[in-house]
Coordinates of C-alpha atoms and ligand atoms in Angstrom, one line a residue:
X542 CA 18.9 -4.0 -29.9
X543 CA 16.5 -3.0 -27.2
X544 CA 17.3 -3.9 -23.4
X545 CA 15.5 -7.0 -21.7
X546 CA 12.8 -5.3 -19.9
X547 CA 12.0 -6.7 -16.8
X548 CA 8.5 -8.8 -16.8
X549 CA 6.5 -6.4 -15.1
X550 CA 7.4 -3.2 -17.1
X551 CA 5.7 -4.0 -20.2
X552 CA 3.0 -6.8 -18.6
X553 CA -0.6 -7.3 -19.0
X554 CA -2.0 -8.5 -15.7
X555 CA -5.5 -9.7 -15.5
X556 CA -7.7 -8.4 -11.9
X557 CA -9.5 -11.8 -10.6
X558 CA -12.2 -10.4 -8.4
X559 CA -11.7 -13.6 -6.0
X560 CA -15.3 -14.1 -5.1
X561 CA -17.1 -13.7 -8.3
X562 CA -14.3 -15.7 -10.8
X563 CA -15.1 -19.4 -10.8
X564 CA -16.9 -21.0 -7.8
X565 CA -15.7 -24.4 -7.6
X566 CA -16.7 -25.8 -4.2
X567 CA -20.6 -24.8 -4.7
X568 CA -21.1 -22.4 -2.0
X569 CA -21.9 -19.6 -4.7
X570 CA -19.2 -17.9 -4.2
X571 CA -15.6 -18.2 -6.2
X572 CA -12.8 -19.9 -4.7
X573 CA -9.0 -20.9 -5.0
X574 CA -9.9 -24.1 -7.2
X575 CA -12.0 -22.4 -9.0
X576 CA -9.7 -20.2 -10.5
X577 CA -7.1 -22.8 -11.0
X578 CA -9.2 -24.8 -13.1
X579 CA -9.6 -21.5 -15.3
X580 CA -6.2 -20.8 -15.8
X581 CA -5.7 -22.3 -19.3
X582 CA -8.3 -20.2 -20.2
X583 CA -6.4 -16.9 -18.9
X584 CA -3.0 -18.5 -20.8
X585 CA -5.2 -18.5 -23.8
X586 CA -6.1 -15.4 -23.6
X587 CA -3.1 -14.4 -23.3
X588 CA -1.8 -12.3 -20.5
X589 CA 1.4 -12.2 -18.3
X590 CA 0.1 -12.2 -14.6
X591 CA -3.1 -12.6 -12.5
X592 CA -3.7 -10.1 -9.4
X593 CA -5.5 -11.9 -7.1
X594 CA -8.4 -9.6 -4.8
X595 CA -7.9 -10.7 -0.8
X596 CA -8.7 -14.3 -0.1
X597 CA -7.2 -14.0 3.7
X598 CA -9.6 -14.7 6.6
X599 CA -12.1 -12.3 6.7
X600 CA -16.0 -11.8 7.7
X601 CA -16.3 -10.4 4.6
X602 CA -17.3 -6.4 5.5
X603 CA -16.0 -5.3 2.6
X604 CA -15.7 -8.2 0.2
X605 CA -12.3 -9.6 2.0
X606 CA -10.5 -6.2 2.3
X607 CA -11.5 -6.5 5.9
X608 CA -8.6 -8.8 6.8
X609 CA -8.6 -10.8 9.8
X610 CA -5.6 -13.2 9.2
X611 CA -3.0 -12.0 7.2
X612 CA -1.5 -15.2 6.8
X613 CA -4.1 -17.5 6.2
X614 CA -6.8 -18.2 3.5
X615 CA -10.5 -17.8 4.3
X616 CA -12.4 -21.4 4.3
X617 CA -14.8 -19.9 1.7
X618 CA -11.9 -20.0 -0.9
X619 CA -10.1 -22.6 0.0
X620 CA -6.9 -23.7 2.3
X621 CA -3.4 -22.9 1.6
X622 CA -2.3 -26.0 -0.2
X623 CA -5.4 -24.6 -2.9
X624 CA -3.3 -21.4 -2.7
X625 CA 0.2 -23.5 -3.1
X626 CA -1.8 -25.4 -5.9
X627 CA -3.2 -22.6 -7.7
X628 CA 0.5 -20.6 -7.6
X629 CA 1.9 -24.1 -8.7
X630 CA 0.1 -24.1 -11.4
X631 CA 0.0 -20.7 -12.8
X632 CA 3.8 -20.9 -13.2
X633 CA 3.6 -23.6 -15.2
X634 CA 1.5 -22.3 -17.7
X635 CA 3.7 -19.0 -17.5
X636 CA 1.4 -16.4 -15.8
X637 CA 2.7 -14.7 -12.7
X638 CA 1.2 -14.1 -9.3
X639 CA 0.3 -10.8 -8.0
X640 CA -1.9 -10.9 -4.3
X641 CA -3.5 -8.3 -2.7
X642 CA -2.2 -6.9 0.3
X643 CA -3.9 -4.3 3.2
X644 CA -2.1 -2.5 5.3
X645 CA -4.3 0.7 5.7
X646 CA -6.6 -1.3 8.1
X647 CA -7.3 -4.8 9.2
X648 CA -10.3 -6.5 10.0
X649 CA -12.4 -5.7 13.2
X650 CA -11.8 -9.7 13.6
X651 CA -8.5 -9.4 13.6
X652 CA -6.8 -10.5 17.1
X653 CA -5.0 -7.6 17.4
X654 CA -8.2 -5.0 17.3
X655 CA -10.0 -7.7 19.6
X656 CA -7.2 -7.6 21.5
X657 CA -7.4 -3.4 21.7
X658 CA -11.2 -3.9 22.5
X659 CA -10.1 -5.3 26.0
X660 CA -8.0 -2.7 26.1
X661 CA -4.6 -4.5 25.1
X662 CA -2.1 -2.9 22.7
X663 CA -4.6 -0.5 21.3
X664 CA -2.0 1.6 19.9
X665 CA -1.8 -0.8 17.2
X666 CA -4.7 1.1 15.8
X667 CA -6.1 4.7 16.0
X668 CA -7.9 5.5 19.5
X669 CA -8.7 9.0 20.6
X670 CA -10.9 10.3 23.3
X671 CA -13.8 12.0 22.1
X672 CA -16.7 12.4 24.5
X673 CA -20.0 12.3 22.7
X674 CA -19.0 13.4 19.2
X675 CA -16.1 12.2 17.0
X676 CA -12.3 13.2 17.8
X677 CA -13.0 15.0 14.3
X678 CA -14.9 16.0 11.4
X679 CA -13.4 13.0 9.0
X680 CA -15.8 11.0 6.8
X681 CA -15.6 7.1 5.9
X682 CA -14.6 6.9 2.2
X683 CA -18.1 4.8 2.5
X684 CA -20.4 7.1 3.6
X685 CA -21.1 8.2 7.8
X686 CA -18.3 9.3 10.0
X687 CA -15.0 7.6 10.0
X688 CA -15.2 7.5 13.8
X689 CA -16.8 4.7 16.0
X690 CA -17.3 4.4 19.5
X691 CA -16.6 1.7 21.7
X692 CA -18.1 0.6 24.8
X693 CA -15.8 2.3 26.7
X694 CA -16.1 5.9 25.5
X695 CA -13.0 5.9 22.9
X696 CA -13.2 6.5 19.4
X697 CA -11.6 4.4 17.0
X698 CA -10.3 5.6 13.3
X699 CA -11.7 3.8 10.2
X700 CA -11.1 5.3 6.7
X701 CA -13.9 2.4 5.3
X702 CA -16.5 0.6 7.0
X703 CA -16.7 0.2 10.9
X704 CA -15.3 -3.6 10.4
X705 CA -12.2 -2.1 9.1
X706 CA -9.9 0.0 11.9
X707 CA -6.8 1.8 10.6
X708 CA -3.7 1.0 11.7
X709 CA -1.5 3.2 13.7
X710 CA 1.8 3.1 11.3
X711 CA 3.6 5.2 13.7
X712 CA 4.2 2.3 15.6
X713 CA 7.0 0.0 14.9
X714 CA 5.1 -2.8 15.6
X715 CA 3.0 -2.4 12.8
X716 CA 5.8 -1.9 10.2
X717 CA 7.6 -5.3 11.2
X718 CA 4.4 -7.3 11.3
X719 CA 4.4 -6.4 7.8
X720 CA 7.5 -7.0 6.6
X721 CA 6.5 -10.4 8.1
X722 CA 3.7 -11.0 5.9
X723 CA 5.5 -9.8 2.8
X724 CA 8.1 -12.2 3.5
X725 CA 5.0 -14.9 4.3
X726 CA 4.0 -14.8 0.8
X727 CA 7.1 -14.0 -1.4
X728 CA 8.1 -17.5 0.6
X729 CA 4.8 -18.9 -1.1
X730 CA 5.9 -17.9 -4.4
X731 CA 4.0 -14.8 -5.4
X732 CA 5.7 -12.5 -7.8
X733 CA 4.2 -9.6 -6.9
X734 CA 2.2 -7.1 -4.7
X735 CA -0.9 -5.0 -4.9
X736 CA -1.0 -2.4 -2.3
X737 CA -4.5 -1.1 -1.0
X738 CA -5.1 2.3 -0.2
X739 CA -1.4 2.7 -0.4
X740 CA -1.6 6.3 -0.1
X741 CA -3.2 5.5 3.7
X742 CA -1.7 4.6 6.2
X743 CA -0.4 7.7 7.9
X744 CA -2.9 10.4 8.7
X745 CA -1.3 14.1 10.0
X746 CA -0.1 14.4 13.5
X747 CA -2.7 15.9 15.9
X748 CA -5.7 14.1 13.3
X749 CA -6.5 17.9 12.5
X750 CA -10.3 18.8 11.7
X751 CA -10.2 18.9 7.7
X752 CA -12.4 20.7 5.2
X753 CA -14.6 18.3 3.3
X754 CA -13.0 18.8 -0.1
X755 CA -9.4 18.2 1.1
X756 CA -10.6 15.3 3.0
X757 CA -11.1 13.7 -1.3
X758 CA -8.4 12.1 -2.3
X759 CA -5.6 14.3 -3.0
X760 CA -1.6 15.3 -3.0
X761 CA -2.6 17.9 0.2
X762 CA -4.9 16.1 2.8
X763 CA -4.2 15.4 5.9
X764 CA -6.0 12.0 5.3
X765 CA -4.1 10.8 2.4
X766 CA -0.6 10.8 1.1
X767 CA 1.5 11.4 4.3
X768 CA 5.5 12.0 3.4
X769 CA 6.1 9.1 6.0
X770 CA 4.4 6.6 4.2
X771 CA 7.5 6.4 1.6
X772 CA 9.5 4.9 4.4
X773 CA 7.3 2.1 4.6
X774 CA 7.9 1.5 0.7
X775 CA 11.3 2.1 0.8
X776 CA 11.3 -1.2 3.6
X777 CA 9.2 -3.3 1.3
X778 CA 11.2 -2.5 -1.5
X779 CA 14.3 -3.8 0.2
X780 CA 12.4 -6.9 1.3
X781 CA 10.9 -6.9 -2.4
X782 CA 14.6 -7.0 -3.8
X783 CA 16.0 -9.2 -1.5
X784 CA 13.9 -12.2 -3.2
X785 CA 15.1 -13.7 -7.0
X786 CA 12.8 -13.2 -9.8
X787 CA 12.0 -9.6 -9.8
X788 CA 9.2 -9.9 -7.4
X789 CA 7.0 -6.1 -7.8
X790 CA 4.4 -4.1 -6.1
X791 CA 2.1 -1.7 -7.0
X792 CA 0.3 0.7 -5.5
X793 CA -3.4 1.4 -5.2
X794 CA -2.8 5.2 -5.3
X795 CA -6.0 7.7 -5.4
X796 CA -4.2 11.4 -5.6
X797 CA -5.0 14.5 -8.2
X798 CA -1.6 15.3 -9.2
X799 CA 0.5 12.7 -11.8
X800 CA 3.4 14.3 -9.8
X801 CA 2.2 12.8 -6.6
X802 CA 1.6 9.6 -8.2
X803 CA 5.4 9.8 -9.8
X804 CA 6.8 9.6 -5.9
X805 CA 5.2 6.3 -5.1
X806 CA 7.6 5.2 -8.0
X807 CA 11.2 6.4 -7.2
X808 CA 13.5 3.8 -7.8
X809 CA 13.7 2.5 -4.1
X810 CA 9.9 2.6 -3.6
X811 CA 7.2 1.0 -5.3
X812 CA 7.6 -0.4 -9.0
X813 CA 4.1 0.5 -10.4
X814 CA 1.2 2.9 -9.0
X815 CA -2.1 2.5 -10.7
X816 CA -2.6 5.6 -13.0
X817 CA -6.2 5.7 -12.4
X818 CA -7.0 9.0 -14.6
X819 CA -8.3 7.0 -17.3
X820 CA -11.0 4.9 -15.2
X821 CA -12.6 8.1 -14.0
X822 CA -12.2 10.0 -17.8
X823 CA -15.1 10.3 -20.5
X824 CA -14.7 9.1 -23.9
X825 CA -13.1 12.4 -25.4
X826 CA -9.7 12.7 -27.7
X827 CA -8.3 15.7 -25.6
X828 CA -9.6 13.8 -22.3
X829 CA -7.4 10.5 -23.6
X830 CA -4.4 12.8 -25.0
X831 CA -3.6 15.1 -21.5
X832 CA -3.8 11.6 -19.1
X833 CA -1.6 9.8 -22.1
X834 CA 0.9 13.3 -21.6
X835 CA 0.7 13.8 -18.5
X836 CA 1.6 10.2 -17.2
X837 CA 4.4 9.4 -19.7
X838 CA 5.8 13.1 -18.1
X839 CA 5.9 11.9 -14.8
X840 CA 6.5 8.1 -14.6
X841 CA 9.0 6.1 -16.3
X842 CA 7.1 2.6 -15.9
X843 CA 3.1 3.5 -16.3
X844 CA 0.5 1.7 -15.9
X845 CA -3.0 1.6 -17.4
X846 CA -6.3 0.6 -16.1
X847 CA -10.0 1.2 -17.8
X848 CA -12.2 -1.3 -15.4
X849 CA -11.4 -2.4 -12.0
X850 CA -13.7 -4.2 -9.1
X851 CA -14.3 -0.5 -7.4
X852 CA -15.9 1.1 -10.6
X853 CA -18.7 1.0 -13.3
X854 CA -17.7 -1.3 -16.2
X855 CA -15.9 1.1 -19.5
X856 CA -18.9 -0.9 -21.4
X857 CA -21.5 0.9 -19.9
X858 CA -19.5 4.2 -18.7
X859 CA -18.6 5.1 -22.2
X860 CA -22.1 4.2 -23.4
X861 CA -23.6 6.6 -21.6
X862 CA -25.0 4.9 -18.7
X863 CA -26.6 2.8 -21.1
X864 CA -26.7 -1.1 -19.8
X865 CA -26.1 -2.7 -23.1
X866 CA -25.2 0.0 -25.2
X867 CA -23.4 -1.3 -28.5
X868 CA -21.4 2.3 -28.6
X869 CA -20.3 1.5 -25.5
X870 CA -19.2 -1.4 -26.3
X871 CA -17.5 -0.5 -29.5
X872 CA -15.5 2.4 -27.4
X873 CA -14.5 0.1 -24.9
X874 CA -13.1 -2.0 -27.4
X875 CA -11.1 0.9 -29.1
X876 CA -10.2 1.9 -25.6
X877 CA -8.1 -1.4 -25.5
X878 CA -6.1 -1.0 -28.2
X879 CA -5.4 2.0 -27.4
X880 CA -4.3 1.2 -23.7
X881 CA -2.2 -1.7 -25.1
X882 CA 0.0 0.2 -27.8
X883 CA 1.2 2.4 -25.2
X884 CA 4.0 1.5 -23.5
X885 CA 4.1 0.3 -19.6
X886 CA 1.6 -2.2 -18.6
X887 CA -2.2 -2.7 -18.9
X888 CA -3.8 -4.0 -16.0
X889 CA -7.5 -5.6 -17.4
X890 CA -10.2 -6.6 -15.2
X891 CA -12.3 -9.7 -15.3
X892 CA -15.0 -9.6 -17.9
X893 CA -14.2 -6.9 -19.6
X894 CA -13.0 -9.5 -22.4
X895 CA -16.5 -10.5 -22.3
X896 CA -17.6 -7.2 -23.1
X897 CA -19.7 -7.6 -19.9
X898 CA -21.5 -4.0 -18.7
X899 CA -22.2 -2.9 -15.3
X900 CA -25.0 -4.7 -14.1
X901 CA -27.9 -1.4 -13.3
X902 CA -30.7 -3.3 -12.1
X903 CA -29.9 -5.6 -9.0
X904 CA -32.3 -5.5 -6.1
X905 CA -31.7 -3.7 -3.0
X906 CA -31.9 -7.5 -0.6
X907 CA -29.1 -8.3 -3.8
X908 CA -26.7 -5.7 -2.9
X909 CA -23.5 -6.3 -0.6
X910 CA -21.3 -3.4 -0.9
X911 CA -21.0 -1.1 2.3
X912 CA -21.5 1.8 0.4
X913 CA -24.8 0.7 -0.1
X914 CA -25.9 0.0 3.4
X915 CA -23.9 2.9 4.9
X916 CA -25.4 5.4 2.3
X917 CA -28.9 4.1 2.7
X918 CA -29.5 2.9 -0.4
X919 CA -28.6 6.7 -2.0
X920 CA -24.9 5.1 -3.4
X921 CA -25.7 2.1 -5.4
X922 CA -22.1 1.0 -4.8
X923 CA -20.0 -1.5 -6.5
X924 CA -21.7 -4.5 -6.8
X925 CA -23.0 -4.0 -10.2
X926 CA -19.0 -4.4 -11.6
X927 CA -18.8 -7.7 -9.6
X928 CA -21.2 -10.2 -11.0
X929 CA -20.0 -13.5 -11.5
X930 CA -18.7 -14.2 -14.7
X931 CA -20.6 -16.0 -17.2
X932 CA -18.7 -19.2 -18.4
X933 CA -21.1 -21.4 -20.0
X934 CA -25.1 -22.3 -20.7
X935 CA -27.9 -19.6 -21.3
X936 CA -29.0 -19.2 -17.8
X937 CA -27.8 -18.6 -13.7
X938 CA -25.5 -19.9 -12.6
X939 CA -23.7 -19.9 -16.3
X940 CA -21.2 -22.4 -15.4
X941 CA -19.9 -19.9 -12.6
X942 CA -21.1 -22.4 -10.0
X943 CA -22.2 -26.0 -10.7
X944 CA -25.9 -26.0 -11.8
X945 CA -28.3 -25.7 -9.1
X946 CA -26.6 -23.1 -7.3
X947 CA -27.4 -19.6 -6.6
X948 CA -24.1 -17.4 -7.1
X949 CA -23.5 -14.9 -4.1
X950 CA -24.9 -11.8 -6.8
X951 CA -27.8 -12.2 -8.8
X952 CA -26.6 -12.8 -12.6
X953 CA -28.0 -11.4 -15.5
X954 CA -30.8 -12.6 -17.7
X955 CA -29.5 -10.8 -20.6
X956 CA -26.0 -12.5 -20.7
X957 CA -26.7 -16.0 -22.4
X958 CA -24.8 -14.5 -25.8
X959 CA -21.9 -13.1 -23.6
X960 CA -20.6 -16.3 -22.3
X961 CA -16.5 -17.2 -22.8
X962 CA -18.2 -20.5 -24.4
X963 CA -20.3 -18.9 -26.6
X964 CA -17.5 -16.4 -27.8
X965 CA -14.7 -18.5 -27.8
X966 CA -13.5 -20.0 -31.5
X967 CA -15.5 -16.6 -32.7
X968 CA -13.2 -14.1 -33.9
X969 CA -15.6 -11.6 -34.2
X970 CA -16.6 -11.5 -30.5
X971 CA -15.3 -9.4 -27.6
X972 CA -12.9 -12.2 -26.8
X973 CA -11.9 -12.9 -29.8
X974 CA -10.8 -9.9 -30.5
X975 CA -8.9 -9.5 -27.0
X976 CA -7.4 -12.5 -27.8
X977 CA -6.2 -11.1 -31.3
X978 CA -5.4 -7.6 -29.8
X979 CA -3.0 -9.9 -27.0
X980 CA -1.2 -11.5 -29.3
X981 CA -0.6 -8.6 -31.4
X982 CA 1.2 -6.8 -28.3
X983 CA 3.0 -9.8 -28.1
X984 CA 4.4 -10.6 -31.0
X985 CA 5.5 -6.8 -31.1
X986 CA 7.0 -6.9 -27.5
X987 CA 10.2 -5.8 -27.2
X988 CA 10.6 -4.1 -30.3
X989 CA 9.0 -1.2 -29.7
X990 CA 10.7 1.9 -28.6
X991 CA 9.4 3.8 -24.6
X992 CA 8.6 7.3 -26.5
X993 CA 5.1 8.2 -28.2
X994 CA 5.4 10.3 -30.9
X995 CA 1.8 12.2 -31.9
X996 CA 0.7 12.5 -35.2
X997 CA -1.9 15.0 -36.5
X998 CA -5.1 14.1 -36.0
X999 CA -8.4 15.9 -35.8
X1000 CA -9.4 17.5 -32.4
X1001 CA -11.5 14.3 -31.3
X1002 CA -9.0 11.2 -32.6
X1003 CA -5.7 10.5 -31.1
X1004 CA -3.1 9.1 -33.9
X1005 CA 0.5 8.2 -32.0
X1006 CA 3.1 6.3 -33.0
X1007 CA 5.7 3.9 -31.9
X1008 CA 8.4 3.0 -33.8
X1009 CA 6.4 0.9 -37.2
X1010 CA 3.4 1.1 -34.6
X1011 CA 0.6 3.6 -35.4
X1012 CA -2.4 3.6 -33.5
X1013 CA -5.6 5.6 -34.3
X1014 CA -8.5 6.2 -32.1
X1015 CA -11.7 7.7 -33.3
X1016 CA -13.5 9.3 -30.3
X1017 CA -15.5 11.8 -32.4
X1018 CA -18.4 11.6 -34.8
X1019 CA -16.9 12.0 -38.4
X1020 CA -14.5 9.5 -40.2
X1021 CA -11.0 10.1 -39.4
X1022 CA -8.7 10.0 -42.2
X1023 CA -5.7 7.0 -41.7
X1024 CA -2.0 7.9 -42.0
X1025 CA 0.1 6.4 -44.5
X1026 CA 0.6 2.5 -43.7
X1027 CA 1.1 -0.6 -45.4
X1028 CA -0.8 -2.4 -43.5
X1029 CA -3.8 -3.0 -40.6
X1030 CA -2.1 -4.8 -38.0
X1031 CA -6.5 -4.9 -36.3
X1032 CA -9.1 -2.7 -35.6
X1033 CA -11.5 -2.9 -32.9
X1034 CA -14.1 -3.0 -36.0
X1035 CA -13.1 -4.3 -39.5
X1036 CA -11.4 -1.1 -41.5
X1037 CA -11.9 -0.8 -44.9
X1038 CA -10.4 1.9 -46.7
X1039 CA -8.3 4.9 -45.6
X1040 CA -11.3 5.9 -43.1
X1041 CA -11.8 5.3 -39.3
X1042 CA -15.0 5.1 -38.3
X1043 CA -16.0 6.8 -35.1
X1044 CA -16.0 4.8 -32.1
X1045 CA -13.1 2.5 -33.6
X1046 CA -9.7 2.4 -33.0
X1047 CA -6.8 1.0 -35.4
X1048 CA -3.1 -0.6 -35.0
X1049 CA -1.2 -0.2 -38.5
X1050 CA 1.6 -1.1 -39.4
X1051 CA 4.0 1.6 -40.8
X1052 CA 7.5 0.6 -42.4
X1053 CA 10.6 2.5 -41.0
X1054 CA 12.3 5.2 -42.9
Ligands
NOJ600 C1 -9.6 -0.3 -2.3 C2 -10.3 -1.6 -2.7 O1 -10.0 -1.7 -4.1 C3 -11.7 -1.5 -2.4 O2 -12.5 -2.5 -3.0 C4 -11.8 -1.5 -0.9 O3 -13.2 -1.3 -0.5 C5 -11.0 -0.3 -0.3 N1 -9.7 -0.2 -0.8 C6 -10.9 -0.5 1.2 O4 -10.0 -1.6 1.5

């Protein structure tokens, strides 16, 4: 008999990309409500936990991770009974609660930073002198220096956009006012965490001037990945297990070293990082094999993740760049199963049960993202990944928002066949097939044992196995020959015969010895 695992380990949590899920209010953008009136379809589908995006008071610099009330909902998604509400009724239907949290940087709204502005408490943040050019050579993550000037000659530190100062985590202050806010929400009822830019938050004493390629995020950078930001974890972790019902966290961890990534994890630190090789890997066999070895070697819980709100849709990244690109979306759905026969937990992001691909062609006036603006146009940025989804009808606003309104991004006119109301009670559609694929893992929870074993496979397929589990990936161009097996548990594509076709991936079942 296998040990209870506990929920988080072995979970598949679905990303709600707040703004762009379900707008129930009108406004054209998504909202508390909204989402609660879709949670029977999430249920259905079939996953453990929703990780909600920021819905805290914000202006909205960067899409709500510019936070300017820690503790309160913004009016454009709701109030916090809609928050109480929507937790409320998630636990009833059995799906945990996972919110985003942002400690790197707040809001230039905030009341402390407006506070530092008139020169109050501004070591709360990051002020140096400067004179006329920046204390130092660092760059914004979103394009332009990461130094701004105020009106009264100081320089203040932002990683991101100019809306969004870092914190100064060296002082206390800042530590205990977040302890504070974890505790606000855990009170609330959430069941979990989701740290951004967890690898911020302390920068090197003396904020040393910093070749551009160490300034990327990596294990040795001044910028990123400071020692001293385990403390902080170490806190929340106590705070984390102070609560009943395994309450989690896990980090948003950019780093180049699965080693690196493996400290955020220590038993009294964080219970997840996001292993975030996979998002940025091609569709290739050996690609897929070293991030599958190289994370099981360094983490004991690991996480997965093909899609999230910060980068081009697996549809359209594995078809080439290719909008609709049926190979992409055949290799995204292989990509799934094999992501959810490996043990650890899958995190999935909206739409990508759709089978919905990046949208290429929004207009410039369309596009919101910072990175856009502060890159002149040159970065398309992120928008394209945050469409609102398509729920219903043939047309804008596609049951997103009630008829008549425009959402907040441009939908697609191409998407009329990709609705969940078109493909639901299809089996052969993307979400049909997620479905299946969910319930599969399911039924096989807890049964299966933590080691992979690999099979042999040609150069360009993957074929492990776990315990009567075999799964089979085809990422190359010829028909890969299936191991012995008594039965096809699914395929991303129907399989017939002993062959996999490329682009398709396989669960069989194979009886013990
Ligand atoms: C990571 C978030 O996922 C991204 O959307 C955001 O822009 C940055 N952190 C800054 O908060």
């Amino acid at each position: 008999m296998l040990m209870e695992t506990p929920w988080w380990r072995d979970a598949v949590v679905y990303e709600i990309y707040v703004r762009s899920f379900a707008d129930a209010s009108g406004d054209g953008v998504g909202d508390l409500p909204g989402i609660r009136q879709r949670l029977p379809y999430l249920a259905e589908l079939g996953v453990d936990a929703i990780w909600l995006t920021p819905f805290y008071r914000s202006p909205m610099a960067d899409g709500g991770y510019d936070v300017a009330d820690y503790r309160d909902v913004d009016p454009l998604f709701g109030t916090l009974s809609d928050f109480d509400e929507l937790v409320a009724e998630a636990h009833r239907l059995g799906l945990r609660v996972i919110v985003d949290i942002v400690p790197n940087h707040s809001s230039s709204a905030h009341e402390w930073f407006q506070a530092a502005l008139r020169g109050e408490g501004r070591d709360r943040y990051i002020f140096q002198d400067g004179g006329e050019s920046p204390p130092n050579n660092w760059q914004s993550t979103f394009s332009g220096p990461a130094w701004s000037k105020t009106p009264d000659g100081q320089w203040y530190l932002h990683l991101f956009a100019p809306e969004q100062p870092d914190f100064n985590w060296r002082n206390p202050e800042v530590h205990s006012e977040f302890l504070d806010v974890l505790r606000f929400w855990l009170d609330r009822g959430v069941d979990g965490f989701r740290i951004d830019v967890a690898m911020g938050l302390y920068k090197a004493e003396g904020l040393p001037d910093t070749p551009p390629e160490d300034q990327a995020f990596k294990a040795e950078s001044p910028i990123w990945g400071r020692p001293e930001v385990h403390e902080v974890y170490r806190d929340w972790r106590k705070v984390l297990d102070s609560y009943e019902g395994e309450r989690m966290a896990i980090g948003e961890v950019w780093t180049d070293s699965a080693e690196d990534l493996a400290l955020y994890v220590r038993p009294d630190e964080l219970h997840q990082s996001f292993n975030f090789a996979w998002l940025e890997a091609p569709w290739s066999g050996p690609a897929f094999k070293k991030i599958i070895d190289d994370t099981l070697a360094a983490v004991t819980a690991p996480t997965w993740v093909l899609s999230n709100h910060d980068v081009i849709r697996h549809v359209t990244r594995y078809g080439d760049g290719l909008t609709n690109s049926t190979t992409g979306l055949a290799r995204a759905r292989a990509a799934l199963l094999a992501m959810l026969a490996l043990p650890g937990s899958a995190y999935l992001y909206q739409g990508e049960e759709l089978g919905l691909p990046e949208v290429k062609d929004l207009p410039p006036e369309a596009r919101q993202d910072p990175i856009f603006a502060r890159s002149k146009g040159e970065l398309a940025g992120r928008d394209g990944c945050r469409v609102p989804i398509p729920w219903s009808g043939v047309a804008e606003p596609y049951g997103f928002s009630p008829e008549g309104t425009r959402p907040w991004l441009p939908q697609s006119v191409e998407w009329a066949a990709l609705s969940a109301e078109r493909q639901s009670n299809d089996p052969g559609s993307t979400l049909g097939f997620y479905q299946e694929a969910l319930r599969a893992r399911r039924e096989l929870r807890g049964t299966l044992p933590d080691e992979i074993i690999w099979l042999d496979a040609p150069e360009d397929a993957l074929i492990f196995s776990r315990g009567p589990l075999t799964c089979v990936i085809n990422c190359g161009s010829e028909p890969v020959r299936l191991p012995p097996h008594d039965r096809v548990l699914i395929g991303s594509a129907p399989v017939e015969g002993h062959l996999l076709l490329p682009d398709t991936a396989a669960w069989l079942h194979t009886p013990e010895a």
